């Protein structure tokens, strides 16, 4: 029986199902030949790209009577119920929230309440998101924000210059490799000169340090190099970070990259070279879906010349089959993801991060502002991409506790299937419902979630929150309560029909396009009220 099968067998089955069926959408994972060597990243790719299409019967929501979330509310008033839900923040409302100095009135409390109740009007998102993502302080004036914007732009440009330097190094290494391959019986120097193997000039027989700055990858791919500056090789040992760093995201003042400290060197990378990250970034950028197009007319109308120029500037390849707007979008993904890989070299790049960035660059058209919004987003989300899985395990454990606290019957059934660790919602956790909700609903959920996190970060979650806070206090884990609510909505099917974790996993992946974000938040509200203090 599958319920008694060890979890390792379940994971093998997932790998087999992934390799035996072709990807069904533009979000498919990169080929094995292009994936990083880590088995953990391979497993993540399997879970992120399970086909989302399924029969409508298996994805239809169970009736409200089958879900304990919707039967025990009584007098509770959710800000996300149909009766109480407010409209998104409108342009006129947004302008009225500022004083003459450009500061948000009352420290941003009214602003956060409005966003939390109904989200943000699409035309305002590019202005509002920097506040929600911590780019700007809630109490900052317009003058202070302008200064921050100027400083951030300079730092972003430094990161991009470093990325451009790696393009030059990569091209030089490729030329050397091609020269050596064409002279298979001879060796080459760093500048492509063919030399005799016994010659004293042969770097392989003398000082290996001569080739440190253009170091071929271990898998033999001559185009992959370890990104190092010329001044780094002498002190790289002293700057090597510990492999067991804590989970906290480096702040802008931390010595994560040279752009943050004014230095001229990059940290050495422990698990993957920068060139590996670049290759995966380009593959994922090309495969990014086009759901955003209808929501961003200005970017959808980009001319072909501009799109191709940007693509060439970031060494994007194999994009001729895409329309101009998708080429432009892919090139912007490369720009910002490469810069982030340098900014946070502990995380670098992992598959799934492009899913989180794509909506941001669709809304924020300035690359520097989009980058810093992504940095703010990743302060929480970066834990999803740690190779040690600490962040993922913590979040899955919270989802498991919520389900156990709300529905012991469902939890016992999951235990019988050896699925009580809630591994079947892995994808929802990693990319924050991006694959399960449509574009607009994803942004609504994220805005509500960011409003909670901003309220906590600003320390305005107590008396200032008033009655709304008493009903459902802001929480850093609102996403996890929504995921648990999603599972509880399917409790009847899970208990009566499913006898393995594989079946539950397929059900969760088939939810894409069939969820109502406000119903999820409404159900999550009840879970927060009843379980927040216990969890």
Coordinates of C-alpha atoms in Angstrom, one line a residue:
X1 CA 0.0 0.0 0.0
X2 CA 1.3 3.5 -0.9
X3 CA 0.6 4.7 2.6
X4 CA 3.3 2.5 4.0
X5 CA 5.8 3.3 1.3
X6 CA 8.9 5.2 2.6
X7 CA 9.0 8.9 1.6
X8 CA 12.1 8.2 -0.5
X9 CA 10.0 6.0 -2.8
X10 CA 7.5 8.9 -3.2
X11 CA 10.2 11.2 -4.2
X12 CA 11.5 8.7 -6.8
X13 CA 8.0 8.4 -8.2
X14 CA 7.9 12.2 -8.6
X15 CA 11.2 12.2 -10.4
X16 CA 10.0 9.4 -12.7
X17 CA 6.8 11.2 -13.5
X18 CA 8.8 14.4 -14.3
X19 CA 11.1 12.7 -16.7
X20 CA 8.5 10.6 -18.4
X21 CA 6.2 13.4 -19.4
X22 CA 7.1 16.5 -21.4
X23 CA 6.6 20.0 -19.9
X24 CA 3.1 21.3 -20.6
X25 CA 3.8 25.0 -20.4
X26 CA 6.3 27.7 -20.8
X27 CA 7.1 27.4 -17.0
X28 CA 8.8 24.0 -17.5
X29 CA 12.1 23.4 -15.8
X30 CA 15.4 23.5 -17.5
X31 CA 16.9 20.4 -19.1
X32 CA 19.0 18.1 -17.0
X33 CA 22.1 19.2 -18.9
X34 CA 21.5 22.8 -17.9
X35 CA 20.4 22.2 -14.3
X36 CA 22.8 22.7 -11.4
X37 CA 24.3 19.6 -10.0
X38 CA 22.5 19.8 -6.7
X39 CA 19.9 17.0 -6.3
X40 CA 17.9 19.3 -4.1
X41 CA 17.5 21.8 -6.9
X42 CA 16.5 19.0 -9.2
X43 CA 13.7 18.0 -6.8
X44 CA 12.6 21.6 -6.6
X45 CA 12.3 21.7 -10.3
X46 CA 10.2 18.5 -10.3
X47 CA 7.8 20.0 -7.9
X48 CA 7.6 23.4 -9.5
X49 CA 6.8 22.2 -12.9
X50 CA 4.2 19.5 -12.4
X51 CA 1.6 20.0 -15.1
X52 CA -1.1 22.3 -13.8
X53 CA -3.8 21.1 -16.2
X54 CA -6.3 18.6 -15.0
X55 CA -9.9 17.6 -15.4
X56 CA -12.3 20.1 -14.0
X57 CA -14.0 17.5 -11.9
X58 CA -10.8 16.9 -9.9
X59 CA -10.2 20.6 -9.4
X60 CA -13.6 21.8 -8.5
X61 CA -14.0 23.2 -5.0
X62 CA -15.8 21.1 -2.4
X63 CA -18.9 22.6 -1.0
X64 CA -18.7 25.0 2.0
X65 CA -20.5 22.4 4.2
X66 CA -17.5 20.1 3.8
X67 CA -15.0 22.6 5.1
X68 CA -14.7 23.2 8.8
X69 CA -13.3 26.6 8.1
X70 CA -16.6 28.0 6.9
X71 CA -18.9 26.4 9.5
X72 CA -17.6 27.7 12.8
X73 CA -17.3 31.5 12.2
X74 CA -20.3 32.5 14.1
X75 CA -19.9 36.2 15.0
X76 CA -16.4 36.7 13.5
X77 CA -16.2 39.4 10.9
X78 CA -13.5 38.9 8.3
X79 CA -12.3 42.0 6.4
X80 CA -12.2 39.7 3.3
X81 CA -15.7 38.4 3.4
X82 CA -17.9 39.4 0.4
X83 CA -20.1 41.6 2.7
X84 CA -17.2 43.5 4.3
X85 CA -14.5 43.5 1.6
X86 CA -13.5 47.0 0.6
X87 CA -12.5 48.2 -2.8
X88 CA -8.8 48.5 -3.8
X89 CA -7.1 51.7 -2.9
X90 CA -8.0 54.3 -5.5
X91 CA -5.8 57.1 -6.9
X92 CA -7.8 59.8 -5.2
X93 CA -7.6 58.0 -1.8
X94 CA -3.9 57.4 -2.3
X95 CA -3.2 61.1 -2.8
X96 CA -5.3 62.0 0.2
X97 CA -3.1 59.9 2.5
X98 CA -0.1 62.3 2.3
X99 CA 0.6 65.6 4.0
X100 CA 2.3 68.6 2.5
X101 CA 5.8 67.2 3.0
X102 CA 4.9 64.0 1.2
X103 CA 4.6 61.9 4.4
X104 CA 2.0 59.3 5.0
X105 CA -0.5 60.5 7.6
X106 CA -0.7 58.7 11.0
X107 CA 2.5 56.8 10.2
X108 CA 0.8 54.8 7.4
X109 CA -1.8 53.0 9.6
X110 CA -4.8 54.0 7.5
X111 CA -2.9 53.2 4.3
X112 CA -2.0 49.7 5.5
X113 CA -5.6 49.0 6.6
X114 CA -6.9 50.0 3.2
X115 CA -4.4 47.8 1.4
X116 CA -5.0 44.9 3.7
X117 CA -8.8 45.1 3.1
X118 CA -8.8 45.3 -0.7
X119 CA -5.4 45.6 -2.3
X120 CA -4.2 48.3 -4.6
X121 CA -5.6 49.7 -7.8
X122 CA -3.4 48.5 -10.7
X123 CA -2.5 52.1 -11.8
X124 CA -1.0 52.7 -8.3
X125 CA 1.1 49.6 -7.8
X126 CA 4.4 51.0 -9.0
X127 CA 4.0 53.8 -6.5
X128 CA 2.7 51.8 -3.6
X129 CA 4.8 48.7 -3.7
X130 CA 8.1 50.3 -2.6
X131 CA 6.3 51.3 0.6
X132 CA 5.0 47.7 1.2
X133 CA 8.3 46.1 0.3
X134 CA 10.4 48.3 2.6
X135 CA 12.2 50.3 -0.1
X136 CA 10.8 53.5 1.5
X137 CA 10.1 54.0 5.1
X138 CA 6.4 54.7 5.9
X139 CA 7.4 57.9 7.7
X140 CA 9.7 59.2 5.0
X141 CA 9.1 62.5 3.2
X142 CA 9.2 63.0 -0.5
X143 CA 12.7 64.5 -0.3
X144 CA 14.0 61.6 1.7
X145 CA 12.5 59.1 -0.7
X146 CA 14.2 60.9 -3.6
X147 CA 17.5 60.6 -1.9
X148 CA 17.0 56.9 -1.3
X149 CA 16.1 56.5 -4.9
X150 CA 19.3 58.2 -6.1
X151 CA 21.4 56.1 -3.8
X152 CA 19.7 52.8 -4.8
X153 CA 20.1 53.6 -8.5
X154 CA 23.9 54.1 -8.0
X155 CA 24.2 50.8 -6.2
X156 CA 22.2 48.9 -8.8
X157 CA 24.3 50.4 -11.6
X158 CA 27.4 49.1 -9.8
X159 CA 26.0 45.6 -9.7
X160 CA 25.1 45.7 -13.4
X161 CA 28.7 46.8 -14.2
X162 CA 30.0 43.8 -12.4
X163 CA 27.6 41.6 -14.4
X164 CA 28.9 43.2 -17.6
X165 CA 32.5 42.3 -16.6
X166 CA 31.5 38.7 -16.4
X167 CA 30.2 38.7 -19.9
X168 CA 33.7 39.9 -21.1
X169 CA 35.4 37.2 -19.1
X170 CA 33.0 34.5 -20.3
X171 CA 33.6 35.5 -24.0
X172 CA 37.4 35.3 -23.4
X173 CA 37.2 31.9 -21.8
X174 CA 35.0 30.6 -24.7
X175 CA 37.5 31.8 -27.2
X176 CA 40.3 30.1 -25.4
X177 CA 38.3 26.9 -25.2
X178 CA 37.5 26.9 -28.9
X179 CA 41.2 27.6 -29.7
X180 CA 42.3 24.7 -27.5
X181 CA 39.7 22.3 -29.0
X182 CA 40.9 23.1 -32.5
X183 CA 44.4 22.2 -31.5
X184 CA 43.7 19.0 -29.6
X185 CA 47.3 17.8 -29.4
X186 CA 48.5 21.1 -27.9
X187 CA 47.8 23.3 -24.9
X188 CA 46.9 26.9 -24.7
X189 CA 47.7 29.9 -22.5
X190 CA 45.1 32.3 -21.1
X191 CA 45.4 34.5 -24.1
X192 CA 44.9 31.6 -26.5
X193 CA 48.6 31.1 -27.5
X194 CA 49.3 27.5 -28.4
X195 CA 52.3 26.2 -26.5
X196 CA 54.2 23.0 -26.1
X197 CA 53.1 21.0 -23.0
X198 CA 56.7 20.7 -21.9
X199 CA 57.3 24.4 -22.1
X200 CA 58.0 26.4 -18.9
X201 CA 55.2 28.7 -20.0
X202 CA 52.7 25.9 -19.6
X203 CA 50.4 27.0 -16.7
X204 CA 49.4 23.5 -16.0
X205 CA 53.0 22.5 -15.3
X206 CA 53.9 25.7 -13.3
X207 CA 51.9 28.2 -11.4
X208 CA 48.2 27.4 -11.3
X209 CA 47.4 30.9 -10.0
X210 CA 47.8 32.3 -13.6
X211 CA 44.5 30.8 -14.5
X212 CA 42.5 31.6 -11.3
X213 CA 40.6 34.4 -12.9
X214 CA 39.4 32.2 -15.8
X215 CA 38.7 28.9 -14.1
X216 CA 36.8 26.2 -16.2
X217 CA 33.9 24.5 -14.5
X218 CA 34.3 21.0 -13.0
X219 CA 31.9 19.5 -15.4
X220 CA 34.1 20.4 -18.3
X221 CA 32.0 23.2 -19.8
X222 CA 34.5 25.6 -21.0
X223 CA 32.1 28.5 -21.1
X224 CA 31.4 28.3 -17.4
X225 CA 33.8 30.3 -15.2
X226 CA 34.1 31.1 -11.6
X227 CA 33.5 34.8 -11.2
X228 CA 36.5 36.4 -9.6
X229 CA 38.0 39.8 -10.0
X230 CA 41.7 40.2 -10.4
X231 CA 42.2 41.6 -6.9
X232 CA 40.2 38.9 -5.2
X233 CA 42.4 35.8 -5.7
X234 CA 45.0 37.0 -3.2
X235 CA 42.5 37.4 -0.3
X236 CA 39.7 35.1 -1.2
X237 CA 40.5 32.7 1.6
X238 CA 40.2 35.5 4.1
X239 CA 36.8 36.6 2.7
X240 CA 35.3 33.1 2.5
X241 CA 32.0 32.9 4.4
X242 CA 30.9 30.0 6.6
X243 CA 28.6 27.4 5.0
X244 CA 26.3 27.5 8.1
X245 CA 25.3 31.1 7.9
X246 CA 22.2 32.1 9.7
X247 CA 18.9 32.5 7.7
X248 CA 18.7 36.2 7.9
X249 CA 19.0 38.2 4.6
X250 CA 22.1 40.4 4.4
X251 CA 21.3 44.0 4.8
X252 CA 22.5 46.7 2.4
X253 CA 25.4 47.4 4.8
X254 CA 26.5 43.8 5.0
X255 CA 29.7 42.8 3.1
X256 CA 27.7 40.6 0.7
X257 CA 29.0 42.2 -2.5
X258 CA 31.4 45.0 -3.3
X259 CA 28.5 47.3 -4.4
X260 CA 27.3 47.5 -0.8
X261 CA 30.6 48.3 0.7
X262 CA 32.4 50.3 -2.0
X263 CA 34.9 47.6 -2.5
X264 CA 36.1 46.1 -5.8
X265 CA 35.8 42.4 -5.3
X266 CA 33.0 39.8 -5.2
X267 CA 32.7 37.1 -2.6
X268 CA 33.8 33.6 -3.7
X269 CA 30.8 31.3 -4.3
X270 CA 30.6 28.1 -2.3
X271 CA 28.1 25.9 -4.1
X272 CA 27.6 27.2 -7.6
X273 CA 29.6 29.6 -9.8
X274 CA 28.1 32.8 -11.0
X275 CA 28.3 31.4 -14.6
X276 CA 26.1 28.5 -13.6
X277 CA 23.5 30.9 -12.2
X278 CA 23.7 33.0 -15.3
X279 CA 22.9 30.0 -17.5
X280 CA 19.9 28.9 -15.4
X281 CA 18.6 32.5 -15.3
X282 CA 18.6 32.7 -19.1
X283 CA 16.8 29.4 -19.5
X284 CA 14.1 30.4 -17.0
X285 CA 13.8 33.9 -18.5
X286 CA 13.1 32.5 -21.9
X287 CA 10.4 30.1 -20.5
X288 CA 8.6 32.8 -18.4
X289 CA 4.9 32.8 -19.2
X290 CA 3.1 35.6 -20.9
X291 CA 0.1 36.0 -18.5
X292 CA 1.3 39.5 -17.5
X293 CA 0.9 40.9 -21.0
X294 CA -2.8 41.9 -20.8
X295 CA -2.1 43.7 -17.5
X296 CA 0.8 45.8 -18.8
X297 CA -0.1 47.4 -22.1
X298 CA 2.9 49.7 -22.2
X299 CA 5.4 46.8 -22.0
X300 CA 3.3 44.7 -24.3
X301 CA 3.7 47.4 -27.0
X302 CA 7.5 47.5 -26.9
X303 CA 9.1 47.7 -30.3
X304 CA 11.1 44.8 -31.7
X305 CA 14.3 46.8 -32.1
X306 CA 14.3 47.8 -28.4
X307 CA 13.6 44.3 -27.3
X308 CA 16.4 42.7 -29.4
X309 CA 18.9 45.4 -28.3
X310 CA 18.2 44.7 -24.7
X311 CA 18.4 40.9 -25.2
X312 CA 21.8 41.2 -26.9
X313 CA 23.1 43.4 -24.2
X314 CA 22.5 40.6 -21.6
X315 CA 23.7 37.8 -23.9
X316 CA 20.3 36.3 -24.1
X317 CA 20.1 33.4 -26.7
X318 CA 17.5 31.3 -28.4
X319 CA 14.7 33.8 -28.2
X320 CA 13.8 34.3 -31.9
X321 CA 10.6 32.3 -31.4
X322 CA 9.3 34.8 -28.9
X323 CA 7.3 38.0 -29.7
X324 CA 9.0 41.3 -28.9
X325 CA 7.3 41.9 -25.6
X326 CA 8.3 38.5 -24.2
X327 CA 11.9 39.0 -25.4
X328 CA 12.0 42.4 -23.6
X329 CA 10.5 40.8 -20.4
X330 CA 13.0 37.9 -20.5
X331 CA 15.9 40.4 -20.9
X332 CA 14.7 42.4 -17.9
X333 CA 14.5 39.2 -15.8
X334 CA 18.1 38.5 -16.7
X335 CA 19.2 42.0 -15.8
X336 CA 17.7 42.0 -12.3
X337 CA 18.2 38.3 -11.4
X338 CA 21.9 38.5 -12.2
X339 CA 22.2 41.7 -10.1
X340 CA 20.4 39.9 -7.2
X341 CA 22.7 36.9 -7.5
X342 CA 25.6 39.2 -6.8
X343 CA 23.8 41.2 -4.1
X344 CA 22.9 38.0 -2.2
X345 CA 25.6 35.6 -3.1
X346 CA 24.6 33.1 -0.4
X347 CA 21.4 32.4 -2.2
X348 CA 22.5 33.4 -5.7
X349 CA 19.8 32.1 -8.1
X350 CA 17.5 29.1 -7.8
X351 CA 14.6 28.1 -10.1
X352 CA 11.4 29.6 -8.9
X353 CA 12.8 33.1 -8.2
X354 CA 11.9 34.2 -11.7
X355 CA 8.3 33.4 -10.9
X356 CA 8.5 35.9 -8.0
X357 CA 10.2 38.6 -10.0
X358 CA 8.1 38.4 -13.2
X359 CA 5.0 40.2 -11.6
X360 CA 7.3 42.9 -10.1
X361 CA 8.9 43.9 -13.4
X362 CA 5.5 43.8 -15.1
X363 CA 4.3 46.4 -12.6
X364 CA 7.5 48.4 -12.0
X365 CA 9.0 49.6 -15.3
X366 CA 12.1 51.2 -13.9
X367 CA 14.8 48.4 -13.5
X368 CA 16.5 50.0 -10.4
X369 CA 13.2 50.3 -8.6
X370 CA 12.1 46.9 -9.6
X371 CA 15.4 45.4 -8.3
X372 CA 15.0 47.0 -4.9
X373 CA 11.4 45.9 -4.7
X374 CA 12.6 42.4 -5.4
X375 CA 15.3 42.7 -2.7
X376 CA 12.6 43.7 -0.2
X377 CA 10.4 40.8 -1.3
X378 CA 13.3 38.4 -1.0
X379 CA 14.0 39.4 2.6
X380 CA 11.2 37.0 3.5
X381 CA 11.1 34.7 0.5
X382 CA 14.8 34.0 0.3
X383 CA 14.5 31.3 2.9
X384 CA 12.5 29.3 0.4
X385 CA 15.7 28.9 -1.7
X386 CA 18.2 27.9 0.9
X387 CA 19.9 24.6 -0.1
X388 CA 19.6 23.3 3.5
X389 CA 15.7 23.6 3.2
X390 CA 15.5 25.1 6.7
X391 CA 13.0 27.8 5.6
X392 CA 10.8 25.3 3.6
X393 CA 10.7 22.8 6.5
X394 CA 9.7 25.5 9.0
X395 CA 6.8 26.7 6.8
X396 CA 5.6 23.2 5.9
X397 CA 5.6 22.4 9.7
X398 CA 3.4 25.5 10.4
X399 CA 0.9 24.4 7.7
X400 CA 0.9 20.9 9.3
X401 CA 0.2 22.4 12.7
X402 CA -2.6 24.6 11.4
X403 CA -4.3 21.6 9.8
X404 CA -3.9 19.5 12.9
X405 CA -5.3 22.3 15.1
X406 CA -8.3 22.9 12.9
X407 CA -9.2 19.4 11.6
X408 CA -7.9 16.4 13.6
X409 CA -9.8 14.0 11.3
X410 CA -8.1 15.2 8.2
X411 CA -4.7 15.3 10.0
X412 CA -5.1 11.6 11.0
X413 CA -5.8 10.7 7.4
X414 CA -2.7 12.5 6.3
X415 CA -0.7 10.6 9.0
X416 CA -2.0 7.3 7.6
X417 CA -0.8 8.4 4.2
X418 CA 2.6 9.5 5.6
X419 CA 1.8 13.0 4.3
X420 CA 1.4 14.8 7.6
X421 CA 4.5 16.9 6.7
X422 CA 2.4 18.6 4.0
X423 CA 5.0 18.1 1.3
X424 CA 2.2 18.2 -1.2
X425 CA 1.9 22.0 -0.8
X426 CA 5.6 22.5 -1.4
X427 CA 5.1 24.5 -4.7
X428 CA 2.6 26.8 -3.1
X429 CA 5.1 27.7 -0.4
X430 CA 8.1 28.1 -2.6
X431 CA 6.5 30.5 -5.2
X432 CA 3.8 31.9 -2.9
X433 CA 0.8 30.7 -4.8
X434 CA 2.1 32.1 -8.1
X435 CA 1.3 28.9 -10.0
X436 CA -2.1 28.4 -8.4
X437 CA -3.6 31.9 -8.8
X438 CA -4.0 34.0 -11.9
X439 CA -1.8 37.1 -12.3
X440 CA -4.3 39.6 -10.8
X441 CA -5.2 37.3 -7.8
X442 CA -1.6 36.7 -7.1
X443 CA -0.9 40.4 -6.8
X444 CA -3.9 40.9 -4.5
X445 CA -2.7 38.1 -2.2
X446 CA 0.8 39.4 -2.1
X447 CA -0.4 43.0 -1.4
X448 CA -2.4 41.8 1.6
X449 CA 0.5 39.7 2.8
X450 CA 2.9 42.6 2.4
X451 CA 0.6 44.9 4.3
X452 CA 0.7 42.5 7.3
X453 CA 4.5 42.2 7.1
X454 CA 4.9 46.0 6.8
X455 CA 2.6 46.6 9.8
X456 CA 4.7 44.2 11.9
X457 CA 8.0 45.7 10.6
X458 CA 6.7 49.2 11.5
X459 CA 5.5 48.2 14.9
X460 CA 1.9 49.3 14.4
X461 CA 0.2 46.0 15.0
X462 CA -1.3 46.6 18.5
X463 CA -3.5 49.5 19.6
X464 CA -3.3 51.3 16.3
X465 CA -4.8 48.3 14.5
X466 CA -8.0 48.6 16.5
X467 CA -10.9 46.1 16.0
X468 CA -9.6 44.7 12.8
X469 CA -6.4 43.6 14.7
X470 CA -8.5 42.0 17.4
X471 CA -10.3 39.8 14.8
X472 CA -7.2 38.8 12.8
X473 CA -3.9 40.1 13.9
X474 CA -1.3 40.8 11.3
X475 CA 1.0 37.9 10.9
X476 CA 4.2 37.1 8.9
X477 CA 2.6 33.8 8.1
X478 CA -0.6 34.8 6.4
X479 CA 0.4 32.9 3.3
X480 CA 0.7 29.7 5.3
X481 CA -2.8 30.2 6.8
X482 CA -4.1 30.6 3.2
X483 CA -2.4 27.4 2.1
X484 CA -3.8 25.5 5.0
X485 CA -7.3 27.0 4.2
X486 CA -6.8 25.8 0.6
X487 CA -6.1 22.2 1.8
X488 CA -9.1 22.3 4.3
X489 CA -11.4 23.4 1.4
X490 CA -10.5 20.0 -0.2
X491 CA -10.8 17.9 3.0
X492 CA -13.8 15.9 1.8
X493 CA -12.0 14.8 -1.4
X494 CA -8.8 14.1 0.4
X495 CA -10.4 11.9 3.1
X496 CA -12.9 10.0 0.9
X497 CA -11.0 9.7 -2.4
X498 CA -7.2 9.9 -1.9
X499 CA -5.1 7.0 -0.6
X500 CA -1.6 8.4 -1.3
X501 CA 0.5 11.5 -1.2
X502 CA 0.9 11.4 -5.0
X503 CA -2.9 11.8 -5.4
X504 CA -3.0 14.8 -3.0
X505 CA 0.0 16.3 -4.8
X506 CA -1.8 16.0 -8.2
X507 CA -4.9 17.6 -6.6
X508 CA -3.0 20.6 -5.3
X509 CA -1.3 21.1 -8.6
X510 CA -4.6 20.9 -10.4
X511 CA -6.0 23.9 -8.4
X512 CA -4.2 26.3 -10.8
X513 CA -6.8 28.8 -12.1
X514 CA -9.6 27.4 -9.9
X515 CA -9.1 29.3 -6.7
X516 CA -10.7 32.5 -5.4
X517 CA -8.2 34.6 -3.5
X518 CA -10.7 36.4 -1.4
X519 CA -12.4 33.1 -0.3
X520 CA -8.9 31.9 0.6
X521 CA -8.2 35.0 2.7
X522 CA -11.7 34.8 4.2
X523 CA -11.0 31.2 5.4
X524 CA -7.5 32.1 6.4
X525 CA -8.9 34.9 8.6
X526 CA -10.8 32.3 10.7
X527 CA -7.7 30.2 11.1
X528 CA -5.6 33.2 12.2
X529 CA -8.2 34.2 14.8
X530 CA -8.6 30.8 16.3
X531 CA -5.0 29.4 16.0
X532 CA -2.6 32.3 15.8
X533 CA -1.7 32.3 19.5
X534 CA -1.6 28.5 19.7
X535 CA 0.7 28.2 16.6

